[in-house]
Amino acid sequence: MNLITISGPPSSGKTAVIIKTAETLMKRGVKIGAVKFDCLHTDDDVAYEKAGIPIKKGLSGQLCPDHYFVSNIEAVLEWGLKEGFDLLVSESAGLCNRCSPYVKEIKAVCVIDNLSGINTPKKIGPMLRMADIVVITKGDIVSQAEREVFAARVHAVNPTAIVMNINGLTGQGAYELSTMFIDSEQHVKTLKGKKLRFSMPSALCSYCLGETRIGESYQLGNVRKMNLEENSNA
Amino acid sequence: MHSKEQLLLKSPLELLEKYPYLEAFFTNQAVNMMADESMTLKQIMIQMDESGAEDTAFDATHFLDQLHDFIGQMQEFSGVNSQVVEVLTILPGTDKSGQPEGFVELNFKKSTITSIVGPTGSGKSRLLADIEWVAQADTPTSRTILVNNTKPSTDWRYASGKKLVAQLSQNMNFVMDLTVREFLELHAGSRMIANASIIVDKIIDAANDLAGEKFKADTPITSLSGGQSRALMIADTAMLSSSPVVLIDEIENAGIDRKKALEILTGEEKIVLMATHDPILALMADQRIVIKNGGIHKVLQTSEAEKSMLIKLEEADRRIQQLRTKLRSGESIVDDFFP
Ligand SMILES: Nc1nc2c(ncn2[C@@H]2O[C@H](COP(=O)(O)OP(=O)(O)OP(=O)(O)O)[C@@H](O)[C@H]2O)c(=O)[nH]1
Ligand SMILES: [Mg+2]
Ligand SMILES: [Zn+2]
Ligand SMILES: [Zn+2]
C-alpha cells in the first residue's frame, strides 16, 4: 500500500484536490481509502463518501491536529492494510502553523490557495517548507500575474518541491498529480521506527491541554515569559 | 556555483552580494539571517542549534540543501530565456472512444494565433492540460507534445518558475490590494527583471491603448472596470509572463479592442491559443482546431474566403457598436442597417 500525507491551511482545497485526483485513479482500478484529521468539526467525510471513498475521521479536540495525527496514524494504517487499499490518503487541517504531519520517506503534499495572500507561504512554515509536492489551487479566479507572483513566493520558501497548479472545481491538473501518487516500489507496512520530517514542539504547556484559567499556579509545563525590560522592535 | 561546503563559509551578506535574488529566499526564512552580518552560515547554524531551533522551525541541513538548490535553479532560470520556444507540436492521440485524432502533426508557431472551437465539455481543458504537462503519450489522450521539434525537458513539468502556459479567462479577477504600478513592480520583481520601471510604463501604456476608458498608474487594481482589468491582464501577460504559450478563454466584446489585444500578444512572440464561439475572433486566427468527443477532430487553415468574410463581419460589428452608442444616447434606431 502507498501512503500519502496531505496538509494545508483550512479551506485551501485539500478535499477537492484529493477527490478529483482519486477519481482519476479509481478509473484506473486503484483502490483508495482516506482519513481526515481535524480539530473540532469536519464534513469532509460526507464528501469522501459521496465520491465512493471509504473514510475515517479523527477529531483532535483540544490537541493540535498534527500531534493527534502522529498518535493515530499507525492505527489508521492498519485499517488501510486490512481493507486492502492500494493507496491511503491522509488529509490534515493545517491549523497549527508550527507543526506538519510529514513523515520521512512518505510522500508529503501541501495544498495552498492563490487567494490566501502572498505572505501566506512564508507564514505557514514546515507544512510548506518540508513538502515534496506543493499544489496551488484557485488559479481560476485570480490573474496570471498573481499566480506567477504567488508561485514565486512558494518557490522561495521551498525551492526543492514540485509545484503544480490544480483547479479543485474542474479537476484540471488532477490526472497529472495522480501520476505522482502511486509508486509501485512503495509498500508501507508499518510506520514504526520512521521519523517525522520535522519535530513538533516538544514542550507543551497547560494551555495546550485545555487549561483556561489565568494565573501562575495554572501554568504547567514549559512556560516562557516575555522580557518587558528590553525594548525590542524585532 | 558554490558547493554546499563553500556556502557554509560565507556570510548571508556576502552571498547576497553575489546572488542578489537570495533576498527573497532569506526573507522567507523563519530566522533573521541578517541579525549579525559578520557571521558565516555555519556560525549562524551552530547558534540556531544552541538557542533551540525548535521554536522557529529551522532545520539547518534542510536549509542548506534548499539554499543550494535555489541558487542552482535561479542561475538556470535567468539563463532560460536563451531557449525561446519557436514552435510547439502536438502528435495525435485518441478521442474518448479511442478513435485516432484527425490530423498528422499540429504546429503552433510563435507569434501565431490558433482558435479552438467545439462544444463545452468537448475536451478543451484536456488539450490545455496536455500542453501544460508536455504530455508524452502518458495522459488519457495519449498525445505527445514536442518543444522546438524535440522531446522537451521535464523541467516544463516540475520546475515552478517554468510553466508553458499562461491563462486568461473571463472569471479571473485581481485580488491584491495594490495600485497598478505597485502590482506590476511586484510581478517584475518576482521575475527578477532589472529595469522594472521601463517595462511597467510600457505595460500601462499598452493596457490604456486597449481599454476604452483610460486609467492611471496609481489606480488600485481592484477598482479597475471589467474592460480595464482585462486590458491590463493581457498587456501584463504579453510582456511579463514567463510562459511562451497564452491561452485565452473568449475575450468579451466590450470595453476592449480585441484585435489590438491579439496583436500585443503576437508582437511579444507568444503562441496564442484562443477558445471561442465568436466568428470574428475565430477568423482572426491563422488556423483553427475543432474539438469533438475529447479529441481534435479537424484542423483548418483560415482561408482567403474566410479572411474576406472577416472584413465583412468586422464591418457589421462596427455598425452594431454604433447602434449601441445611439441607444445609449437616447436616439431612435432607424432601419438603415441593411441597405
Ligand atoms: N474557484 C475554485 N474553488 C475551489 C478550488 N479548489 C477548491 N475550491 C473550493 O474551495 C472550498 C474549500 O475546498 P475544500 O476542498 O473543502 O478545502 P479543504 O482544504 O479540504 O478544507 P478543510 O478540510 O475544511 O480545511 C470549496 O468550496 C471548494 O469548492 C479551485 O481550484 N477553484
Ligand atoms: Mg477538507
Ligand atoms: Zn501543532
Ligand atoms: Zn501551549
Coordinates of C-alpha atoms and ligand atoms in Angstrom, one line a residue:
Chain A
M1 CA 0.0 0.0 0.0
N2 CA 1.0 3.6 -0.7
L3 CA 0.6 6.3 1.9
I4 CA 0.4 10.0 1.2
T5 CA 0.1 12.8 3.7
I6 CA -1.7 15.9 2.6
S7 CA -1.8 19.1 4.6
G8 CA -2.6 22.7 4.1
P9 CA -4.4 25.7 5.6
P10 CA -8.2 25.5 6.2
S11 CA -10.3 25.6 3.0
S12 CA -7.4 25.6 0.7
G13 CA -8.9 22.9 -1.4
K14 CA -7.4 19.7 0.0
T15 CA -10.6 17.6 -0.2
A16 CA -11.4 19.0 -3.6
V17 CA -8.0 18.1 -5.0
I18 CA -7.8 14.7 -3.3
I19 CA -11.2 13.7 -4.6
K20 CA -10.5 14.8 -8.2
T21 CA -7.2 13.0 -8.1
A22 CA -8.7 9.9 -6.5
E23 CA -11.4 9.8 -9.2
T24 CA -8.8 9.6 -12.0
L25 CA -7.0 6.8 -10.0
M26 CA -10.2 4.8 -9.3
K27 CA -11.0 4.9 -13.0
R28 CA -7.7 3.1 -13.5
G29 CA -8.7 0.5 -10.9
V30 CA -6.7 1.8 -7.9
K31 CA -8.4 1.1 -4.5
I32 CA -8.3 4.2 -2.3
G33 CA -9.1 5.0 1.3
A34 CA -8.8 8.2 3.2
V35 CA -8.6 9.6 6.7
K36 CA -9.3 13.2 7.7
F37 CA -7.7 14.7 10.8
D38 CA -9.3 17.9 12.1
C39 CA -9.8 19.8 15.3
L40 CA -13.4 20.3 16.2
H41 CA -15.6 19.6 13.3
T42 CA -15.5 18.4 9.7
D43 CA -18.0 17.5 7.0
D44 CA -15.3 16.1 4.7
D45 CA -16.3 12.6 5.5
V46 CA -19.6 13.2 3.7
A47 CA -17.7 14.5 0.6
Y48 CA -15.5 11.4 0.5
E49 CA -18.4 9.0 1.0
K50 CA -20.2 10.7 -1.9
A51 CA -17.2 10.1 -4.1
G52 CA -17.2 6.4 -3.1
I53 CA -14.0 6.7 -1.0
P54 CA -14.0 4.8 2.4
I55 CA -13.2 7.4 5.1
K56 CA -12.3 7.6 8.7
K57 CA -12.3 10.8 10.6
G58 CA -10.5 11.8 13.7
L59 CA -11.2 15.0 15.7
S60 CA -8.3 16.1 18.0
G61 CA -10.5 18.4 20.1
Q62 CA -8.1 20.4 22.3
L63 CA -5.0 19.0 20.9
C64 CA -3.0 20.2 17.9
P65 CA -4.3 18.1 15.0
D66 CA -0.8 17.2 13.9
H67 CA 0.1 15.8 17.4
Y68 CA -3.1 13.8 17.1
F69 CA -2.1 12.6 13.7
V70 CA 1.2 11.1 15.0
S71 CA -0.5 9.2 17.8
N72 CA -3.2 7.8 15.5
I73 CA -1.7 7.3 12.0
E74 CA -0.3 3.8 12.9
A75 CA -3.8 2.5 13.7
V76 CA -5.3 4.1 10.6
L77 CA -2.5 2.5 8.5
E78 CA -3.5 -0.9 9.9
W79 CA -7.1 -0.2 9.0
G80 CA -6.0 0.6 5.4
L81 CA -3.9 -2.6 5.2
K82 CA -6.8 -4.6 6.4
E83 CA -9.2 -3.1 3.9
G84 CA -6.7 -3.9 1.1
F85 CA -6.3 -0.4 -0.2
D86 CA -3.6 0.4 -2.9
L87 CA -3.4 3.9 -1.6
L88 CA -4.2 5.6 1.7
V89 CA -4.5 9.3 1.7
S90 CA -4.3 11.3 4.9
E91 CA -5.8 14.8 4.9
S92 CA -5.0 17.0 7.9
A93 CA -6.2 20.5 8.5
G94 CA -3.1 22.7 8.9
L95 CA -4.3 24.6 11.9
C96 CA -1.1 24.8 13.7
N97 CA 1.4 26.7 11.6
R98 CA 4.2 25.3 13.7
C99 CA 3.6 21.6 13.1
S100 CA 3.4 19.4 10.0
P101 CA 2.2 15.8 9.7
Y102 CA 5.0 14.7 7.3
V103 CA 7.0 11.5 7.8
K104 CA 10.3 10.8 6.3
E105 CA 10.1 8.6 3.2
I106 CA 6.3 9.1 3.0
K107 CA 5.2 11.5 0.2
A108 CA 4.2 14.8 1.6
V109 CA 1.9 17.2 -0.2
C110 CA 1.0 20.8 0.8
V111 CA -2.2 22.3 -0.7
I112 CA -2.3 26.1 -0.6
D113 CA -4.5 28.5 -2.5
N114 CA -3.9 31.6 -4.6
L115 CA -6.4 33.6 -2.6
S116 CA -4.7 33.2 0.7
G117 CA -2.3 36.2 0.1
I118 CA 1.3 36.4 -0.9
N119 CA 2.6 36.4 2.6
T120 CA 1.0 33.1 3.5
P121 CA 3.8 30.9 2.0
K122 CA 6.2 32.5 4.5
K123 CA 3.8 32.2 7.4
I124 CA 2.9 28.5 7.3
G125 CA 6.3 27.2 8.0
P126 CA 7.3 23.5 7.9
M127 CA 4.0 22.4 6.4
L128 CA 5.1 24.1 3.2
R129 CA 8.9 24.1 3.6
M130 CA 9.1 20.3 4.1
A131 CA 6.6 19.2 1.4
D132 CA 7.7 17.2 -1.7
I133 CA 4.8 18.5 -3.8
V134 CA 3.1 21.8 -3.5
V135 CA -0.4 22.1 -5.0
I136 CA -1.6 25.6 -5.7
T137 CA -5.4 25.9 -6.1
K138 CA -8.0 28.5 -7.1
G139 CA -5.9 29.8 -10.0
D140 CA -9.2 30.0 -12.0
I141 CA -10.2 33.2 -10.2
V142 CA -7.1 35.3 -9.9
S143 CA -5.0 36.9 -12.7
Q144 CA -2.0 35.3 -14.4
A145 CA 0.3 37.8 -12.7
E146 CA -0.9 37.0 -9.3
R147 CA -0.5 33.3 -10.0
E148 CA 3.1 33.9 -11.0
V149 CA 3.9 36.1 -8.0
F150 CA 2.3 33.5 -5.7
A151 CA 4.3 30.6 -7.2
A152 CA 7.5 32.6 -6.9
R153 CA 6.8 33.1 -3.2
V154 CA 6.2 29.4 -2.8
H155 CA 9.4 28.7 -4.6
A156 CA 11.4 31.0 -2.3
V157 CA 10.1 29.1 0.7
N158 CA 10.5 25.6 -0.8
P159 CA 12.9 25.5 -3.8
T160 CA 13.0 21.8 -3.9
A161 CA 9.3 21.0 -4.2
I162 CA 7.4 20.1 -7.4
V163 CA 4.8 22.9 -7.8
M164 CA 1.6 22.1 -9.5
N165 CA -1.4 24.3 -10.3
I166 CA -4.7 22.4 -9.9
N167 CA -8.2 23.5 -10.2
G168 CA -10.2 21.8 -7.5
L169 CA -13.5 22.5 -9.2
T170 CA -12.8 21.2 -12.7
G171 CA -10.0 18.8 -11.7
Q172 CA -7.7 20.3 -14.3
G173 CA -4.2 19.0 -13.4
A174 CA -5.6 16.2 -11.2
Y175 CA -4.7 13.5 -13.6
E176 CA -1.1 14.7 -13.7
L177 CA -0.9 14.9 -9.9
S178 CA -2.3 11.3 -9.7
T179 CA 0.7 10.0 -11.6
M180 CA 2.8 11.1 -8.6
F181 CA 0.6 9.5 -6.0
I182 CA 1.4 5.9 -6.9
D183 CA 4.8 4.5 -6.5
S184 CA 4.8 0.8 -7.4
E185 CA 8.0 0.3 -5.4
Q186 CA 6.4 1.6 -2.2
H187 CA 4.9 -0.9 0.2
V188 CA 4.2 0.8 3.6
K189 CA 3.5 -1.9 6.1
T190 CA 4.2 0.0 9.3
L191 CA 5.4 3.4 10.4
K192 CA 7.2 2.0 13.4
G193 CA 10.7 3.4 13.5
K194 CA 10.0 6.0 10.9
K195 CA 10.6 9.7 11.8
L196 CA 8.8 12.9 11.4
R197 CA 10.4 15.3 8.9
F198 CA 10.3 18.0 11.5
S199 CA 9.9 17.8 15.2
M200 CA 6.7 19.1 16.7
P201 CA 7.1 21.5 19.6
S202 CA 8.4 19.3 22.3
A203 CA 7.2 21.3 25.3
L204 CA 3.5 21.6 25.7
C205 CA 2.1 24.0 28.3
S206 CA -1.1 23.5 30.3
Y207 CA -2.9 25.7 27.9
C208 CA -2.2 23.4 25.0
L209 CA -4.0 20.8 27.1
G210 CA -7.1 22.8 27.6
E211 CA -6.4 24.9 30.7
T212 CA -8.4 28.2 30.6
R213 CA -7.7 29.7 34.0
I214 CA -5.2 32.5 34.0
G215 CA -2.6 32.7 36.7
E216 CA 0.9 31.5 37.7
S217 CA -0.4 28.4 39.5
Y218 CA -2.1 27.0 36.4
Q219 CA 0.9 27.4 34.2
L220 CA 2.4 23.9 33.9
G221 CA 4.9 22.6 31.5
N222 CA 7.3 24.7 29.5
V223 CA 6.2 28.3 30.0
R224 CA 8.2 31.2 28.8
K225 CA 7.9 34.8 29.9
M226 CA 8.2 37.9 27.8
N227 CA 11.0 40.2 28.7
L228 CA 9.4 43.5 29.3
E229 CA 12.6 45.2 30.4
E230 CA 14.2 45.1 27.0
N231 CA 12.8 47.4 24.4
S232 CA 12.6 45.2 21.4
N233 CA 11.4 46.1 18.0
A234 CA 12.4 42.8 16.4
Chain B
M1 CA 28.4 27.9 -8.4
H2 CA 29.5 27.2 -4.8
S3 CA 29.3 23.7 -3.3
K4 CA 27.4 23.3 0.0
E5 CA 30.6 23.3 2.0
Q6 CA 31.7 26.6 0.4
L7 CA 28.3 28.2 1.1
L8 CA 28.7 27.4 4.8
L9 CA 31.8 29.6 5.0
K10 CA 30.1 32.7 3.6
S11 CA 28.0 35.2 5.5
P12 CA 24.5 35.9 4.2
L13 CA 25.6 39.4 3.3
E14 CA 28.5 38.1 1.1
L15 CA 26.1 35.6 -0.6
L16 CA 23.6 38.4 -1.1
E17 CA 26.2 40.5 -2.9
K18 CA 27.0 37.6 -5.2
Y19 CA 23.4 36.4 -5.7
P20 CA 21.1 39.4 -5.2
Y21 CA 18.0 37.2 -5.8
L22 CA 18.7 35.4 -2.5
E23 CA 17.0 38.3 -0.8
A24 CA 13.6 36.6 -1.4
F25 CA 14.9 33.4 -0.1
F26 CA 16.5 34.8 3.1
T27 CA 13.5 36.9 4.0
N28 CA 11.3 33.9 3.6
Q29 CA 13.2 32.0 6.3
A30 CA 11.8 31.7 9.8
V31 CA 15.1 33.1 11.1
N32 CA 16.5 36.6 10.7
M33 CA 19.6 35.8 8.6
M34 CA 20.9 39.4 8.8
A35 CA 20.9 39.7 12.6
D36 CA 24.7 39.7 12.7
E37 CA 26.3 40.5 9.3
S38 CA 29.7 39.2 10.2
M39 CA 28.6 35.6 11.0
T40 CA 29.0 32.9 8.4
L41 CA 26.2 30.5 7.7
K42 CA 28.0 27.8 9.7
Q43 CA 28.2 30.1 12.7
I44 CA 24.5 31.0 12.4
M45 CA 23.5 27.4 12.2
I46 CA 25.5 26.5 15.3
Q47 CA 23.9 29.3 17.1
M48 CA 20.5 28.3 16.0
D49 CA 21.1 24.8 17.2
E50 CA 22.1 26.1 20.6
S51 CA 19.3 28.6 21.1
G52 CA 16.7 26.0 20.2
A53 CA 15.8 26.0 16.5
E54 CA 12.6 24.2 17.7
D55 CA 10.9 27.5 18.3
T56 CA 11.4 28.9 14.9
A57 CA 11.0 25.7 12.9
F58 CA 14.5 25.9 11.5
D59 CA 16.2 22.8 10.1
A60 CA 19.9 23.5 9.3
T61 CA 20.6 20.7 6.9
H62 CA 17.3 21.2 5.1
F63 CA 18.1 24.9 4.9
L64 CA 21.5 24.3 3.3
D65 CA 20.0 21.9 0.7
Q66 CA 17.3 24.3 -0.2
L67 CA 19.8 27.3 -0.4
H68 CA 22.0 25.2 -2.7
D69 CA 19.1 24.2 -4.9
F70 CA 17.7 27.7 -5.0
I71 CA 20.9 29.2 -6.3
G72 CA 21.2 26.5 -8.9
Q73 CA 17.6 27.0 -10.1
M74 CA 17.9 30.7 -10.2
Q75 CA 21.1 30.6 -12.2
E76 CA 19.3 28.3 -14.7
F77 CA 16.2 30.4 -14.6
S78 CA 18.0 33.6 -15.6
G79 CA 19.6 31.7 -18.4
V80 CA 16.4 30.1 -19.6
N81 CA 15.4 33.0 -21.7
S82 CA 18.1 31.9 -24.1
Q83 CA 15.9 29.0 -25.1
V84 CA 13.0 30.6 -27.0
V85 CA 10.0 28.4 -27.8
E86 CA 9.8 28.7 -31.5
V87 CA 7.3 26.0 -32.1
L88 CA 5.1 23.7 -30.1
T89 CA 4.0 20.5 -31.8
I90 CA 1.2 18.0 -31.0
L91 CA 1.4 14.5 -32.2
P92 CA -2.1 12.9 -32.3
G93 CA -3.6 10.6 -29.8
T94 CA -7.2 9.4 -29.5
D95 CA -10.6 10.8 -28.6
K96 CA -12.8 9.5 -25.8
S97 CA -13.9 6.5 -27.9
G98 CA -10.4 5.5 -28.7
Q99 CA -10.6 6.8 -32.3
P100 CA -7.4 8.4 -33.7
E101 CA -7.4 12.2 -33.9
G102 CA -8.0 13.9 -37.3
F103 CA -4.5 15.2 -38.0
V104 CA -1.0 14.1 -38.6
E105 CA 1.0 16.8 -36.8
L106 CA -0.2 20.1 -35.4
N107 CA 2.2 23.0 -35.1
F108 CA 1.8 26.2 -33.0
K109 CA 4.4 28.7 -34.0
K110 CA 5.4 31.7 -32.0
S111 CA 3.6 34.9 -33.0
T112 CA 0.6 33.0 -34.4
I113 CA -2.9 32.5 -33.3
T114 CA -4.9 29.3 -33.2
S115 CA -8.6 29.3 -32.3
I116 CA -10.2 26.4 -30.6
V117 CA -13.8 25.7 -31.3
G118 CA -16.2 23.0 -30.2
P119 CA -19.0 22.5 -27.6
T120 CA -18.2 23.0 -23.9
G121 CA -17.0 19.8 -22.3
S122 CA -15.7 18.5 -25.6
G123 CA -12.1 18.3 -24.4
K124 CA -10.6 21.8 -24.4
S125 CA -9.4 21.6 -20.8
R126 CA -7.8 18.2 -21.5
L127 CA -6.0 19.7 -24.5
L128 CA -4.7 22.6 -22.4
A129 CA -3.7 20.2 -19.6
D130 CA -1.8 18.0 -22.2
I131 CA 0.2 21.1 -23.3
E132 CA 0.9 22.3 -19.7
W133 CA 2.1 18.8 -18.8
V134 CA 4.0 18.4 -22.0
A135 CA 2.3 15.1 -22.4
Q136 CA 4.5 12.2 -23.6
A137 CA 1.8 9.7 -24.6
D138 CA 1.2 9.4 -20.8
T139 CA -2.2 11.1 -20.4
P140 CA -5.7 9.8 -21.2
T141 CA -5.5 11.2 -24.8
S142 CA -2.0 9.6 -25.4
R143 CA -1.0 12.8 -27.2
T144 CA 2.7 13.8 -27.4
I145 CA 3.9 17.3 -27.1
L146 CA 7.2 18.5 -28.6
V147 CA 9.0 21.8 -27.9
N148 CA 11.2 23.1 -30.8
N149 CA 10.8 19.7 -32.5
T150 CA 12.4 17.8 -29.7
K151 CA 11.3 15.8 -26.7
P152 CA 11.1 18.6 -24.0
S153 CA 13.0 18.6 -20.7
T154 CA 10.9 17.6 -17.7
D155 CA 11.6 21.0 -16.2
W156 CA 8.5 22.2 -18.0
R157 CA 6.6 19.8 -15.8
Y158 CA 8.2 20.1 -12.4
A159 CA 10.1 23.4 -12.1
S160 CA 7.9 26.1 -10.5
G161 CA 9.2 29.1 -12.4
K162 CA 8.9 27.4 -15.7
K163 CA 5.4 26.8 -16.9
L164 CA 4.5 26.5 -20.6
V165 CA 1.0 28.0 -20.4
A166 CA -0.3 31.4 -19.1
Q167 CA -4.0 31.6 -18.9
L168 CA -6.5 34.4 -19.3
S169 CA -10.2 33.9 -18.7
Q170 CA -13.3 35.9 -18.0
N171 CA -13.7 34.8 -14.4
M172 CA -10.2 35.9 -13.4
N173 CA -10.0 39.0 -11.2
F174 CA -7.4 41.0 -9.4
V175 CA -7.5 40.3 -5.7
M176 CA -4.4 42.1 -4.3
D177 CA -4.7 45.4 -2.6
L178 CA -2.2 47.3 -4.7
T179 CA -2.1 50.1 -7.2
V180 CA -1.4 49.3 -10.9
R181 CA 2.2 50.4 -10.6
E182 CA 2.9 48.5 -7.3
F183 CA 1.3 45.5 -8.8
L184 CA 3.3 45.4 -11.9
E185 CA 6.5 46.1 -10.0
L186 CA 5.8 43.2 -7.8
H187 CA 5.3 40.9 -10.8
A188 CA 8.5 42.2 -12.4
G189 CA 10.3 41.7 -9.1
S190 CA 9.2 38.1 -8.9
R191 CA 10.8 37.6 -12.4
M192 CA 14.0 39.4 -11.3
I193 CA 13.7 42.0 -14.1
A194 CA 16.4 44.6 -13.8
N195 CA 14.8 47.8 -15.3
A196 CA 11.3 47.2 -13.9
S197 CA 10.1 50.8 -14.4
I198 CA 10.6 50.8 -18.1
I199 CA 8.6 47.7 -18.7
V200 CA 6.0 48.8 -16.1
D201 CA 5.4 52.0 -18.1
K202 CA 5.2 50.1 -21.3
I203 CA 2.5 47.8 -19.9
I204 CA 0.4 50.6 -18.6
D205 CA 0.6 52.4 -22.0
A206 CA -0.3 49.3 -23.8
A207 CA -3.2 48.5 -21.5
N208 CA -4.5 52.0 -21.8
D209 CA -4.4 51.7 -25.6
L210 CA -6.5 48.5 -25.4
A211 CA -9.1 49.8 -22.8
G212 CA -11.9 52.1 -23.8
E213 CA -11.5 54.3 -20.8
K214 CA -8.0 55.2 -19.6
F215 CA -6.7 54.6 -16.1
K216 CA -3.7 55.9 -14.1
A217 CA -0.8 54.1 -12.6
D218 CA -1.9 54.9 -9.1
T219 CA -5.4 53.4 -9.5
P220 CA -5.9 50.4 -7.2
I221 CA -6.1 47.3 -9.4
T222 CA -9.3 46.1 -7.7
S223 CA -11.2 49.3 -8.7
L224 CA -10.5 48.9 -12.5
S225 CA -13.5 48.3 -14.7
G226 CA -14.0 44.9 -16.4
G227 CA -12.5 46.2 -19.6
Q228 CA -9.6 47.9 -17.9
S229 CA -8.8 44.8 -15.9
R230 CA -8.8 42.6 -18.9
A231 CA -6.7 45.1 -20.8
L232 CA -4.1 45.2 -18.0
M233 CA -4.1 41.4 -17.7
I234 CA -3.4 41.0 -21.4
A235 CA -0.7 43.6 -21.6
D236 CA 0.9 42.2 -18.4
T237 CA 0.8 38.6 -19.7
A238 CA 2.2 39.6 -23.0
M239 CA 5.2 41.5 -21.6
L240 CA 5.9 40.0 -18.1
S241 CA 4.7 36.4 -18.1
S242 CA 7.5 33.8 -18.4
S243 CA 5.2 31.4 -20.3
P244 CA 5.6 31.2 -24.1
V245 CA 2.0 30.0 -24.6
V246 CA -1.0 32.1 -23.8
L247 CA -4.4 30.5 -23.6
I248 CA -7.3 33.0 -23.8
D249 CA -10.8 31.8 -22.9
E250 CA -13.0 34.2 -25.0
I251 CA -12.4 37.9 -25.0
E252 CA -15.6 39.8 -24.3
N253 CA -16.7 42.2 -27.0
A254 CA -16.9 45.2 -24.7
G255 CA -14.6 47.8 -23.3
I256 CA -11.5 46.3 -25.0
D257 CA -10.0 46.4 -28.5
R258 CA -9.8 42.7 -29.3
K259 CA -7.8 42.9 -32.4
K260 CA -5.1 45.1 -30.8
A261 CA -5.1 42.7 -27.8
L262 CA -4.1 39.8 -30.0
E263 CA -1.5 42.0 -31.8
I264 CA 0.2 42.8 -28.5
L265 CA 0.4 39.1 -27.7
T266 CA 1.7 38.0 -31.0
G267 CA 4.0 41.1 -31.1
E268 CA 5.7 39.7 -27.9
E269 CA 6.2 36.4 -29.7
K270 CA 3.6 34.5 -27.8
I271 CA 2.0 31.3 -29.1
V272 CA -1.7 32.3 -28.8
L273 CA -4.4 29.7 -28.3
M274 CA -7.9 31.1 -28.1
A275 CA -11.1 29.2 -27.1
T276 CA -14.0 31.0 -28.7
H277 CA -17.6 30.7 -30.0
D278 CA -17.3 34.1 -31.7
P279 CA -16.9 34.0 -35.5
I280 CA -14.9 37.3 -35.6
L281 CA -12.4 36.0 -33.1
A282 CA -12.2 32.6 -34.7
L283 CA -11.4 34.0 -38.1
M284 CA -8.8 36.4 -36.7
A285 CA -6.7 33.3 -36.0
D286 CA -4.3 31.8 -38.5
Q287 CA -5.7 28.3 -38.0
R288 CA -8.5 26.7 -36.0
I289 CA -8.9 23.4 -34.4
V290 CA -12.2 21.7 -34.0
I291 CA -12.6 19.6 -30.9
K292 CA -15.2 16.8 -30.6
N293 CA -15.7 13.9 -28.2
G294 CA -12.4 14.7 -26.4
G295 CA -10.2 14.7 -29.5
I296 CA -9.0 17.1 -32.2
H297 CA -11.5 16.3 -34.9
K298 CA -10.1 18.7 -37.6
V299 CA -7.5 21.4 -38.2
L300 CA -8.5 24.2 -40.6
Q301 CA -6.3 26.9 -42.0
T302 CA -8.1 30.3 -42.2
S303 CA -8.9 30.5 -46.0
E304 CA -8.8 33.6 -48.2
A305 CA -12.6 33.4 -48.5
E306 CA -12.8 33.4 -44.7
K307 CA -10.5 36.3 -44.4
S308 CA -12.7 38.4 -46.7
M309 CA -15.7 37.2 -44.7
L310 CA -13.9 38.5 -41.6
I311 CA -13.7 42.0 -43.1
K312 CA -17.5 42.0 -43.7
L313 CA -18.1 40.7 -40.2
E314 CA -16.0 43.4 -38.7
E315 CA -17.9 46.0 -40.6
A316 CA -21.2 44.5 -39.3
D317 CA -19.8 44.5 -35.8
R318 CA -18.7 48.2 -36.1
R319 CA -22.3 49.1 -37.1
I320 CA -23.8 47.2 -34.2
Q321 CA -21.5 49.1 -31.9
Q322 CA -22.8 52.3 -33.5
L323 CA -26.3 51.2 -32.8
R324 CA -25.3 50.6 -29.2
T325 CA -23.9 54.1 -28.9
K326 CA -27.1 55.5 -30.4
L327 CA -29.3 53.6 -28.0
R328 CA -27.2 54.8 -25.1
S329 CA -27.5 58.4 -26.1
G330 CA -31.3 58.2 -26.4
E331 CA -31.6 58.2 -30.2
S332 CA -34.1 56.1 -32.1
I333 CA -32.9 53.2 -34.2
V334 CA -34.0 53.5 -37.9
D335 CA -33.7 50.8 -40.4
D336 CA -30.7 51.9 -42.3
F337 CA -28.7 48.9 -41.1
F338 CA -29.5 46.7 -44.1
P339 CA -29.0 49.0 -47.2
Ligands
LIG1 N1 -12.7 28.5 -7.6 C1 -12.1 27.5 -7.0 N2 -12.6 27.0 -5.9 C2 -12.0 25.9 -5.3 C3 -10.8 25.3 -5.9 N3 -10.5 24.3 -5.1 C4 -11.3 24.2 -4.1 N4 -12.3 25.2 -4.2 C5 -13.4 25.5 -3.3 O1 -12.9 25.9 -2.0 C6 -13.7 25.4 -1.0 C7 -12.9 24.6 0.1 O2 -12.4 23.4 -0.6 P1 -12.1 22.1 0.3 O3 -11.6 21.1 -0.7 O4 -13.3 21.8 1.2 O5 -10.9 22.7 1.2 P2 -10.1 21.9 2.4 O6 -8.8 22.4 2.3 O7 -10.4 20.4 2.2 O8 -10.9 22.5 3.6 P3 -10.8 21.9 5.2 O9 -10.6 20.4 5.1 O10 -12.1 22.3 5.8 O11 -9.6 22.6 5.8 C8 -14.8 24.6 -1.6 O12 -15.9 25.4 -1.7 C9 -14.2 24.2 -2.9 O13 -15.2 24.0 -3.9 C10 -10.3 25.9 -7.1 O14 -9.3 25.5 -7.7 N5 -11.0 27.0 -7.6
MG2 MG -11.1 19.1 3.6
ZN3 ZN 0.9 21.9 16.4
ZN4 ZN 0.6 25.8 24.8

